[in-house]
Amino acid sequence: MGSVTHTDNGSSPAAPAARGRAADTSRGEQTRQAIVTSAIRLFGEAGYEKTTMRAIAADAGVSVGNAYYYFPAKEALVSEFYLELQREHLARVEPILSSGTSFGDRLAAILREGIEVWAPHHAFAGRFIGIAAVPGSPVSPFSTESTQARELATSIFHRLVDSTETKMDPQLRARLPQLLWLAQLGLVVYWVHDTTPGQRRTRAVVDLAVPYLEYLVGASRMKIFKPLTTRGLALLETLWPHAAR
Amino acid sequence: MGSVTHTDNGSSPAAPAARGRAADTSRGEQTRQAIVTSAIRLFGEAGYEKTTMRAIAADAGVSVGNAYYYFPAKEALVSEFYLELQREHLARVEPILSSGTSFGDRLAAILREGIEVWAPHHAFAGRFIGIAAVPGSPVSPFSTESTQARELATSIFHRLVDSTETKMDPQLRARLPQLLWLAQLGLVVYWVHDTTPGQRRTRAVVDLAVPYLEYLVGASRMKIFKPLTTRGLALLETLWPHAAR
DNA sequence: TCCGAAAGTTGAACACGTTCAAATCGGAGC
DNA sequence: GCTCCGATTTGAACGTGTTCAACTTTCGGA
């Protein structure tokens, strides 16, 4: 699960220093970090609603108003939480991509690691998805603000697809990363609503869905499946034009 | 678009009269209706956030506290709004089901009417989906509270499938109504995020997706597609066991 | 007709997210 | 050292959803 928000900002002040991931040690950046750290911890401990802005500010040792100097709204802080988890997912995915196992095995591993990373925050994720689902929100997976994060997430699947030798329809290959990202999105939604203990159901779905996808992908190069593949890709082109990346 | 919420309640008082759709003329029911009417109108006019509970209460000629006697939260009022639109969709769908056109034509018509009904409230729907997406919410399409509405919605597709003579895999036929409901859910999500004027893109997707679905359904009875169909249905069974209706 | 309980209604009060005018801080230029 | 200006910080105040103790109305039964 790693795809929803924008990757850099969340800050409002006029960014005097370079826009990088490297730590800015200025006073402002320190304060910002303190707020983010407190927010992440409290969100994780008590959930979204029960964590008040006043509590975050108090925990960070600043005033409420000060928190709003760095973040336009409480929602902006959840994207920081999300980023934190996305980073961890990325780190865990790295060795999987380098491994020499099959397409399906690696895909399943990627998806499972995503579930693993989010598992401790299942309740929180329920609220998160509510925020991410509303179109205007910058954390919506379809928003322009999250373009960067979206590309980052699809890049994982790009690397997966590029490094696989499974034979498949070449046009499908070009679009597969995006399709897998879409599938992952669906899986996240399913996982969030999965109330079975430890979300066993979702894991079972992964176990079944991944080999199925692998089968479909392999089938795509067979002549009999050509119209199915071609028309499906045409639909995808309308749904989500390739040029739009 | 018609599937998300529970069909009856939304009221908290201890339901003294019969639990029916027939108008209860007692004072309480009158007040309830006044609140609902005001809420629906104001939501439609100004959107979700800009419509305050105070405004709804004032418009209905009652106190704020009184509104909370009938509805546990502001969210509960949006499900009333949703119900209103669902009723209209149902009414519009009736003649379509009775018409003798092809499976695809009728499916497309059903989906298009759904879009039509919601079209004036595109902005509002954006907020609505944010509320419906959070697992705990009674308006979540997957919640137990909305079981009735879910069955009502799938019943539309049930009737559509039952009255179609298109040849298809019998097991697929049994599951098709639920699959179409799922597809409709996806379409709603797409529509909500569709920012093209008049949501042209969504309409284009319907135009392309419905014939594709029709093609897939028809293909399901062919021998070559058997494994594809069977495995897909097995996946669906894990995803959403048939017994659970 | 009257009583009492249940149903319905009220508005003030609370907690929260958010805003903002004002206070403070820190460093560049003199 | 002093001054000034932008960056940072503050806390009171606002508008919101929601709660609640108290009040009023309704109505079945004595």
Coordinates of C-alpha atoms (C1' of nucleotides) in Angstrom, one line a residue:
Chain A
M1 CA 0.0 0.0 0.0
G2 CA 2.0 3.0 -1.1
S3 CA 0.6 5.5 -3.4
V4 CA -1.7 8.1 -2.1
T5 CA -0.1 11.4 -1.3
H6 CA 2.3 14.0 -2.6
T7 CA 5.9 13.4 -1.7
D8 CA 7.4 16.7 -0.8
N9 CA 5.5 19.5 0.8
G10 CA 2.8 19.9 3.4
S11 CA 4.6 23.0 4.6
S12 CA 3.3 26.5 4.0
P13 CA 6.2 28.8 4.8
A14 CA 7.9 30.3 1.8
A15 CA 10.6 27.6 1.6
P16 CA 13.8 29.7 1.9
A17 CA 16.1 26.7 1.5
A18 CA 16.4 24.1 -1.2
R19 CA 13.4 21.8 -1.7
G20 CA 15.2 18.6 -0.8
R21 CA 14.8 15.6 1.4
A22 CA 18.0 16.6 3.2
A23 CA 17.4 17.8 6.8
D24 CA 17.1 21.6 7.0
T25 CA 18.5 22.5 10.4
S26 CA 17.0 26.0 10.6
R27 CA 14.7 26.7 13.5
G28 CA 11.6 26.4 11.4
E29 CA 12.5 23.0 10.1
Q30 CA 13.1 21.8 13.7
T31 CA 9.7 23.0 14.8
R32 CA 8.1 21.4 11.8
Q33 CA 9.8 18.1 12.5
A34 CA 8.7 18.2 16.1
I35 CA 5.1 18.7 15.1
V36 CA 5.3 15.9 12.5
T37 CA 6.8 13.5 15.0
S38 CA 4.2 14.2 17.6
A39 CA 1.4 14.0 15.1
I40 CA 2.6 10.6 13.8
R41 CA 3.0 9.2 17.3
L42 CA -0.3 10.4 18.6
F43 CA -2.2 9.4 15.4
G44 CA -0.7 5.9 15.8
E45 CA -1.6 5.8 19.5
A46 CA -5.1 7.2 19.6
G47 CA -6.3 7.4 16.0
Y48 CA -7.3 10.4 14.0
E49 CA -10.3 11.9 15.7
K50 CA -9.1 11.4 19.3
T51 CA -5.9 13.1 18.5
T52 CA -6.6 16.9 18.8
M53 CA -4.5 19.6 17.3
R54 CA -4.2 21.0 20.8
A55 CA -2.7 17.7 21.9
I56 CA -0.3 17.6 19.0
A57 CA 0.8 21.1 19.6
A58 CA 1.2 20.5 23.4
D59 CA 3.2 17.3 22.8
A60 CA 5.5 19.1 20.3
G61 CA 5.9 22.0 22.8
V62 CA 4.4 24.6 20.6
S63 CA 1.2 26.6 20.4
V64 CA -1.8 25.5 18.3
G65 CA -1.4 28.5 16.0
N66 CA 2.2 27.6 15.4
A67 CA 1.2 24.2 14.1
Y68 CA -1.1 25.9 11.6
Y69 CA 1.9 28.0 10.5
Y70 CA 3.4 24.9 9.1
F71 CA 0.4 22.8 8.2
P72 CA -2.8 24.3 6.6
A73 CA -5.0 21.7 8.2
K74 CA -5.1 18.6 10.4
E75 CA -5.5 16.6 7.2
A76 CA -2.1 17.8 6.0
L77 CA -0.6 16.0 9.0
V78 CA -2.1 12.6 8.0
S79 CA -0.2 12.8 4.7
E80 CA 2.9 13.0 6.8
F81 CA 1.9 9.9 8.5
Y82 CA 1.2 8.3 5.2
L83 CA 4.6 9.4 3.9
E84 CA 6.3 7.7 6.8
L85 CA 4.7 4.4 6.0
Q86 CA 5.3 4.8 2.3
R87 CA 9.0 5.2 3.0
E88 CA 9.0 2.0 5.1
H89 CA 7.2 0.1 2.3
L90 CA 9.7 1.4 -0.2
A91 CA 12.6 0.2 1.9
R92 CA 11.1 -3.3 2.3
V93 CA 10.3 -3.6 -1.3
E94 CA 13.9 -2.9 -2.5
P95 CA 15.3 -6.3 -1.7
I96 CA 12.2 -8.0 -3.2
L97 CA 12.8 -6.2 -6.6
S98 CA 16.4 -7.3 -6.6
S99 CA 15.5 -10.9 -5.9
G100 CA 15.4 -13.3 -8.8
T101 CA 12.1 -15.0 -8.1
S102 CA 9.1 -15.1 -10.4
F103 CA 6.9 -12.2 -11.4
G104 CA 4.0 -13.6 -9.2
D105 CA 6.2 -14.2 -6.2
R106 CA 7.6 -10.8 -6.2
L107 CA 4.2 -9.1 -6.8
A108 CA 2.8 -11.0 -3.9
A109 CA 5.7 -10.1 -1.7
I110 CA 5.3 -6.4 -2.6
L111 CA 1.6 -6.5 -1.8
R112 CA 2.2 -8.4 1.4
E113 CA 4.8 -6.0 2.7
G114 CA 2.4 -3.2 2.1
I115 CA -0.2 -4.9 4.3
E116 CA 2.5 -5.6 6.9
V117 CA 3.5 -2.0 7.1
W118 CA 0.0 -0.8 7.5
A119 CA -1.2 -3.6 9.7
P120 CA -0.6 -1.8 13.1
H121 CA -2.7 1.1 11.8
H122 CA -5.8 -0.6 10.5
A123 CA -8.2 1.6 12.4
F124 CA -6.4 4.7 11.4
A125 CA -6.3 3.7 7.8
G126 CA -10.1 3.6 7.9
R127 CA -10.2 7.3 8.5
F128 CA -7.4 7.9 6.2
I129 CA -9.2 6.4 3.3
G130 CA -12.2 8.6 4.0
I131 CA -9.9 11.6 3.6
A132 CA -8.2 10.3 0.6
A133 CA -11.4 9.4 -1.2
V134 CA -12.7 13.0 -1.4
P135 CA -11.7 14.4 -4.8
G136 CA -10.6 17.9 -3.8
S137 CA -8.2 16.5 -1.1
P138 CA -4.5 16.7 -1.9
V139 CA -4.1 13.2 -0.6
S140 CA -6.5 11.8 -3.1
P141 CA -4.6 9.2 -5.2
F142 CA -6.0 10.8 -8.3
S143 CA -5.2 14.4 -7.5
T144 CA -2.5 16.4 -9.3
E145 CA -0.8 17.1 -5.9
S146 CA -0.1 13.4 -5.6
T147 CA 1.2 12.9 -9.1
Q148 CA 4.7 12.5 -7.8
A149 CA 3.7 9.9 -5.2
R150 CA 1.6 8.1 -7.9
E151 CA 4.6 7.9 -10.2
L152 CA 6.8 6.8 -7.4
A153 CA 4.4 4.0 -6.6
T154 CA 4.0 2.9 -10.3
S155 CA 7.7 3.0 -10.6
I156 CA 7.9 0.1 -8.3
F157 CA 5.6 -1.9 -10.5
H158 CA 7.6 -0.5 -13.5
R159 CA 10.7 -2.0 -12.2
L160 CA 8.9 -5.3 -11.4
V161 CA 7.5 -5.5 -14.9
D162 CA 10.7 -4.5 -16.7
S163 CA 12.7 -7.1 -14.8
T164 CA 10.3 -9.9 -15.6
E165 CA 10.8 -12.3 -18.4
T166 CA 7.3 -13.6 -18.5
K167 CA 6.0 -13.5 -22.1
M168 CA 3.1 -11.2 -22.6
D169 CA 1.3 -8.9 -25.0
P170 CA 3.7 -6.0 -25.5
Q171 CA 1.0 -3.4 -25.2
L172 CA -0.1 -4.9 -22.0
R173 CA 3.4 -4.8 -20.8
A174 CA 3.5 -1.1 -21.3
R175 CA 0.4 -0.6 -19.3
L176 CA 0.8 -3.3 -16.7
P177 CA 2.5 -1.1 -14.1
Q178 CA -0.5 1.2 -14.0
L179 CA -2.9 -1.7 -13.9
L180 CA -1.0 -3.2 -11.0
W181 CA -1.1 0.1 -9.2
L182 CA -4.9 0.2 -9.7
A183 CA -5.1 -3.3 -8.4
Q184 CA -3.1 -2.4 -5.4
L185 CA -5.5 0.5 -4.8
G186 CA -8.4 -1.9 -4.8
L187 CA -6.6 -4.2 -2.5
V188 CA -6.1 -1.3 0.0
V189 CA -9.8 -0.5 -0.1
Y190 CA -10.6 -4.2 0.5
W191 CA -8.1 -4.4 3.3
V192 CA -9.4 -1.4 5.1
H193 CA -12.9 -2.9 5.1
D194 CA -11.7 -6.4 6.0
T195 CA -12.8 -7.1 9.6
T196 CA -11.5 -10.6 9.8
P197 CA -8.9 -11.0 12.6
G198 CA -5.5 -9.9 11.3
Q199 CA -7.2 -9.2 8.0
R200 CA -6.7 -12.8 7.0
R201 CA -9.2 -12.5 4.2
T202 CA -7.1 -9.9 2.4
R203 CA -4.1 -12.1 2.7
A204 CA -6.1 -15.0 1.2
V205 CA -7.2 -12.7 -1.6
V206 CA -3.6 -11.9 -2.4
D207 CA -2.7 -15.6 -2.4
L208 CA -5.4 -16.3 -5.0
A209 CA -5.4 -13.1 -7.0
V210 CA -1.7 -12.9 -7.8
P211 CA -1.5 -16.3 -9.5
Y212 CA -4.6 -15.4 -11.4
L213 CA -3.1 -12.2 -12.6
E214 CA 0.0 -14.1 -13.5
Y215 CA -2.1 -16.5 -15.5
L216 CA -4.0 -13.6 -17.2
V217 CA -0.8 -11.9 -18.1
G218 CA 0.6 -15.0 -19.6
A219 CA -2.6 -15.7 -21.5
S220 CA -2.5 -12.2 -23.1
R221 CA 0.0 -13.3 -25.7
M222 CA -2.2 -16.1 -27.0
K223 CA -4.1 -15.4 -30.2
I224 CA -7.5 -16.4 -28.8
F225 CA -7.2 -13.8 -26.1
K226 CA -6.1 -11.0 -28.4
P227 CA -9.5 -9.3 -28.7
L228 CA -10.0 -9.5 -25.0
T229 CA -6.6 -7.9 -24.4
T230 CA -6.9 -5.3 -27.1
R231 CA -10.4 -4.2 -26.1
G232 CA -9.4 -4.1 -22.5
L233 CA -6.5 -1.9 -23.2
A234 CA -8.7 0.4 -25.3
L235 CA -11.0 0.7 -22.4
L236 CA -8.0 1.5 -20.1
E237 CA -6.9 4.2 -22.6
T238 CA -10.2 6.0 -22.3
L239 CA -10.3 5.4 -18.5
W240 CA -6.8 6.6 -18.0
P241 CA -5.0 8.0 -21.1
H242 CA -1.4 6.8 -21.3
A243 CA -0.1 10.3 -22.1
A244 CA -1.3 11.5 -18.7
R245 CA 1.3 9.1 -17.3
Chain B
M1 CA -25.5 4.9 -8.8
G2 CA -27.7 3.4 -6.2
S3 CA -26.3 1.2 -3.5
V4 CA -24.7 2.7 -0.6
T5 CA -26.9 3.2 2.4
H6 CA -29.4 1.4 4.7
T7 CA -32.9 1.8 3.5
D8 CA -35.1 2.3 6.5
N9 CA -33.8 4.0 9.6
G10 CA -31.7 7.0 10.4
S11 CA -34.0 7.9 13.2
S12 CA -33.2 7.3 16.8
P13 CA -36.6 7.5 18.7
A14 CA -37.9 4.2 19.8
A15 CA -40.1 3.6 16.7
P16 CA -43.6 3.3 18.3
A17 CA -45.4 2.7 15.0
A18 CA -44.9 0.1 12.4
R19 CA -41.6 0.2 10.6
G20 CA -42.9 0.9 7.1
R21 CA -42.4 3.3 4.3
A22 CA -46.0 4.5 4.7
A23 CA -46.2 8.0 6.1
D24 CA -46.4 8.2 9.9
T25 CA -48.5 11.3 10.6
S26 CA -47.6 11.6 14.3
R27 CA -46.0 14.8 15.3
G28 CA -42.6 13.2 15.6
E29 CA -42.7 12.0 12.0
Q30 CA -43.7 15.4 10.8
T31 CA -40.7 17.0 12.5
R32 CA -38.5 14.4 11.2
Q33 CA -39.7 15.0 7.7
A34 CA -39.3 18.7 8.0
I35 CA -35.6 18.3 9.0
V36 CA -35.0 15.8 6.2
T37 CA -36.6 18.1 3.6
S38 CA -34.6 21.1 4.8
A39 CA -31.4 19.1 4.9
I40 CA -31.8 17.7 1.4
R41 CA -32.6 21.1 0.0
L42 CA -29.7 22.9 1.7
F43 CA -27.2 20.2 0.9
G44 CA -28.2 20.4 -2.7
E45 CA -27.9 24.2 -2.7
A46 CA -24.8 24.8 -0.7
G47 CA -23.0 21.5 -0.3
Y48 CA -22.1 19.5 2.7
E49 CA -19.8 21.7 4.7
K50 CA -21.4 25.0 4.1
T51 CA -24.7 23.6 5.3
T52 CA -24.6 23.9 9.1
M53 CA -26.8 22.0 11.5
R54 CA -28.0 25.3 12.8
A55 CA -29.1 26.3 9.3
I56 CA -30.9 23.0 8.8
A57 CA -32.7 23.3 12.2
A58 CA -33.6 27.0 11.5
D59 CA -34.9 26.2 8.1
A60 CA -37.0 23.4 9.5
G61 CA -38.2 25.6 12.2
V62 CA -36.8 23.5 15.1
S63 CA -34.0 23.8 17.5
V64 CA -30.6 22.3 16.9
G65 CA -31.0 19.9 19.8
N66 CA -34.2 18.7 18.2
A67 CA -32.5 17.7 15.0
Y68 CA -30.2 15.5 17.1
Y69 CA -33.2 13.9 18.7
Y70 CA -34.0 12.4 15.3
F71 CA -30.5 12.0 13.7
P72 CA -27.4 11.0 15.6
A73 CA -25.1 13.0 13.5
K74 CA -24.9 15.3 10.5
E75 CA -23.7 12.3 8.5
A76 CA -27.0 10.5 9.1
L77 CA -28.7 13.3 7.2
V78 CA -26.6 12.7 4.1
S79 CA -27.9 9.1 3.9
E80 CA -31.3 10.6 3.7
F81 CA -30.1 12.7 0.8
Y82 CA -28.7 9.5 -0.8
L83 CA -32.0 7.6 -0.3
E84 CA -33.9 10.4 -2.1
L85 CA -31.7 10.0 -5.1
Q86 CA -31.7 6.2 -4.9
R87 CA -35.5 6.3 -5.1
E88 CA -35.4 8.4 -8.2
H89 CA -32.9 6.1 -9.8
L90 CA -35.1 3.1 -9.0
A91 CA -38.1 4.8 -10.6
R92 CA -36.1 5.6 -13.7
V93 CA -34.8 2.1 -13.9
E94 CA -38.1 0.4 -13.8
P95 CA -39.2 1.0 -17.5
I96 CA -35.7 0.1 -18.6
L97 CA -35.9 -3.4 -17.0
S98 CA -39.3 -3.9 -18.7
S99 CA -38.0 -2.9 -22.1
G100 CA -37.1 -5.7 -24.5
T101 CA -33.7 -4.4 -25.6
S102 CA -30.4 -6.3 -25.3
F103 CA -28.5 -6.9 -22.1
G104 CA -25.9 -4.4 -22.9
D105 CA -28.3 -1.7 -23.9
R106 CA -30.2 -2.1 -20.7
L107 CA -27.1 -2.2 -18.5
A108 CA -25.8 1.0 -20.2
A109 CA -29.2 2.7 -19.7
I110 CA -29.2 1.7 -16.0
L111 CA -25.8 3.1 -15.4
R112 CA -26.5 6.3 -17.5
E113 CA -29.6 7.0 -15.5
G114 CA -27.6 6.7 -12.3
I115 CA -25.2 9.3 -13.6
E116 CA -28.1 11.5 -14.7
V117 CA -29.7 11.4 -11.3
W118 CA -26.5 12.4 -9.5
A119 CA -25.2 14.8 -12.1
P120 CA -26.6 18.0 -10.4
H121 CA -24.9 17.0 -7.2
H122 CA -21.4 16.2 -8.4
A123 CA -19.7 18.4 -5.8
F124 CA -21.8 17.0 -3.0
A125 CA -21.1 13.5 -4.1
G126 CA -17.4 14.1 -3.6
R127 CA -18.0 14.7 0.1
F128 CA -20.5 11.9 0.3
I129 CA -18.0 9.4 -1.0
G130 CA -15.5 10.5 1.7
I131 CA -18.1 9.6 4.3
A132 CA -19.2 6.4 2.7
A133 CA -15.6 5.2 2.3
V134 CA -14.8 5.0 6.0
P135 CA -15.5 1.4 7.2
G136 CA -17.3 2.2 10.5
S137 CA -19.8 4.5 8.8
P138 CA -23.4 3.1 8.4
V139 CA -23.4 4.5 4.8
S140 CA -20.4 2.4 3.8
P141 CA -21.5 0.2 1.0
F142 CA -20.0 -2.8 2.8
S143 CA -21.5 -2.2 6.2
T144 CA -24.1 -4.5 7.7
E145 CA -26.4 -1.5 8.1
S146 CA -26.5 -1.1 4.4
T147 CA -27.2 -4.7 3.7
Q148 CA -30.7 -4.0 2.7
A149 CA -29.7 -1.2 0.3
R150 CA -27.0 -3.4 -1.2
E151 CA -29.5 -6.2 -1.8
L152 CA -32.0 -3.7 -3.3
A153 CA -29.3 -2.5 -5.7
T154 CA -28.2 -6.0 -6.6
S155 CA -31.8 -6.9 -7.1
I156 CA -31.9 -4.5 -10.0
F157 CA -29.0 -6.3 -11.6
H158 CA -30.6 -9.6 -10.7
R159 CA -33.7 -8.8 -12.6
L160 CA -31.5 -7.6 -15.5
V161 CA -29.6 -10.8 -15.6
D162 CA -32.6 -13.1 -15.1
S163 CA -34.4 -11.5 -18.0
T164 CA -31.5 -11.7 -20.4
E165 CA -31.2 -14.6 -22.9
T166 CA -27.5 -14.0 -23.6
K167 CA -25.8 -17.4 -23.3
M168 CA -23.2 -17.4 -20.6
D169 CA -21.4 -19.7 -18.1
P170 CA -24.1 -20.7 -15.6
Q171 CA -21.9 -20.0 -12.6
L172 CA -21.1 -16.6 -13.9
R173 CA -24.8 -16.0 -14.3
A174 CA -25.3 -16.7 -10.7
R175 CA -22.7 -14.2 -9.7
L176 CA -23.1 -11.6 -12.4
P177 CA -25.5 -9.4 -10.4
Q178 CA -23.0 -8.9 -7.7
L179 CA -20.2 -8.3 -10.2
L180 CA -22.3 -5.7 -11.9
W181 CA -22.9 -4.0 -8.6
L182 CA -19.2 -4.0 -7.9
A183 CA -18.6 -2.5 -11.4
Q184 CA -21.2 0.2 -10.7
L185 CA -19.4 1.0 -7.4
G186 CA -16.2 1.5 -9.4
L187 CA -18.0 3.6 -11.9
V188 CA -19.3 5.9 -9.1
V189 CA -15.8 6.4 -7.7
Y190 CA -14.6 7.2 -11.2
W191 CA -17.4 9.6 -11.9
V192 CA -16.9 11.4 -8.6
H193 CA -13.2 12.1 -9.6
D194 CA -14.1 12.9 -13.2
T195 CA -13.5 16.6 -13.7
T196 CA -14.2 16.7 -17.4
P197 CA -17.1 19.1 -18.1
G198 CA -20.4 17.3 -17.5
Q199 CA -18.3 14.2 -16.7
R200 CA -18.1 13.3 -20.3
R201 CA -15.2 11.0 -19.6
T202 CA -17.4 8.8 -17.4
R203 CA -20.0 8.6 -20.1
A204 CA -17.4 7.6 -22.6
V205 CA -16.2 4.9 -20.2
V206 CA -19.8 3.5 -20.0
D207 CA -20.0 3.5 -23.8
L208 CA -16.9 1.4 -24.0
A209 CA -17.1 -0.7 -20.9
V210 CA -20.6 -2.0 -21.4
P211 CA -20.0 -3.7 -24.8
Y212 CA -16.8 -5.0 -23.4
L213 CA -18.6 -6.6 -20.5
E214 CA -21.2 -8.0 -22.8
Y215 CA -18.4 -9.5 -24.9
L216 CA -16.7 -11.0 -21.8
V217 CA -20.0 -12.5 -20.6
G218 CA -20.7 -14.0 -23.9
A219 CA -17.1 -15.4 -24.1
S220 CA -17.5 -17.1 -20.7
R221 CA -19.4 -20.0 -22.2
M222 CA -16.6 -20.8 -24.7
K223 CA -14.3 -23.7 -23.7
I224 CA -11.1 -21.8 -24.1
F225 CA -12.2 -19.2 -21.6
K226 CA -13.3 -21.8 -19.0
P227 CA -10.2 -21.7 -16.8
L228 CA -10.3 -17.9 -16.9
T229 CA -13.9 -17.9 -15.8
T230 CA -13.6 -20.6 -13.2
R231 CA -10.5 -19.1 -11.6
G232 CA -12.1 -15.7 -11.6
L233 CA -15.2 -17.0 -9.9
A234 CA -13.1 -18.8 -7.3
L235 CA -11.3 -15.5 -6.6
L236 CA -14.7 -13.8 -6.2
E237 CA -15.8 -16.5 -3.8
T238 CA -12.9 -15.7 -1.5
L239 CA -13.4 -12.0 -2.0
W240 CA -17.1 -12.1 -1.4
P241 CA -18.5 -15.5 -0.4
H242 CA -21.8 -16.2 -2.1
A243 CA -23.5 -17.3 1.1
A244 CA -23.0 -13.8 2.5
R245 CA -25.3 -12.7 -0.3
Chain C
dT1 C1' -61.2 15.4 34.7
dC2 C1' -56.9 14.7 36.3
dC3 C1' -52.2 12.3 36.7
dG4 C1' -48.0 10.6 35.3
dA5 C1' -45.1 8.8 32.1
dA6 C1' -43.4 9.0 27.6
dA7 C1' -42.4 11.7 23.6
dG8 C1' -40.8 15.8 22.0
dT9 C1' -38.3 20.2 22.3
dT10 C1' -35.2 23.7 23.9
dG11 C1' -31.0 26.6 24.2
dA12 C1' -27.0 27.0 26.7
dA13 C1' -22.6 24.7 27.1
dC14 C1' -18.6 21.9 25.5
dA15 C1' -14.7 20.4 22.6
dC16 C1' -12.8 20.8 18.5
dG17 C1' -10.6 22.7 14.0
dT18 C1' -9.2 27.0 12.4
dT19 C1' -8.1 32.1 12.1
dC20 C1' -5.7 36.2 13.2
dA21 C1' -3.8 40.4 15.1
dA22 C1' -0.3 41.1 17.9
dA23 C1' 4.1 39.9 20.3
dT24 C1' 8.7 38.0 19.9
dC25 C1' 12.9 36.4 17.9
dG26 C1' 17.2 36.4 15.0
dG27 C1' 20.2 38.0 12.0
dA28 C1' 21.8 41.5 8.2
dG29 C1' 23.4 46.0 7.6
dC30 C1' 25.1 50.1 9.6
Chain D
dG1 C1' 25.8 48.0 19.8
dC2 C1' 21.7 49.4 17.4
dT3 C1' 17.9 49.2 14.2
dC4 C1' 14.9 47.2 11.3
dC5 C1' 12.5 43.5 8.9
dG6 C1' 11.0 39.2 7.9
dA7 C1' 10.4 34.7 10.1
dT8 C1' 8.3 32.6 13.8
dT9 C1' 5.3 32.2 17.7
dT10 C1' 1.5 33.1 20.7
dG11 C1' -3.2 32.7 22.7
dA12 C1' -7.6 34.5 22.5
dA13 C1' -11.6 34.2 19.6
dC14 C1' -14.8 32.3 16.1
dG15 C1' -17.8 28.9 14.0
dT16 C1' -18.8 24.4 13.9
dG17 C1' -20.8 19.6 15.4
dT18 C1' -22.5 17.6 19.4
dT19 C1' -24.3 16.9 24.2
dC20 C1' -27.4 17.4 28.0
dA21 C1' -30.3 18.8 31.8
dA22 C1' -34.4 20.9 32.0
dC23 C1' -38.7 22.2 30.1
dT24 C1' -43.3 21.4 27.5
dT25 C1' -46.6 18.6 25.1
dT26 C1' -49.2 14.6 24.3
dC27 C1' -52.0 10.9 25.6
dG28 C1' -53.6 6.5 27.9
dG29 C1' -55.8 5.1 32.0
dA30 C1' -58.0 5.8 36.7

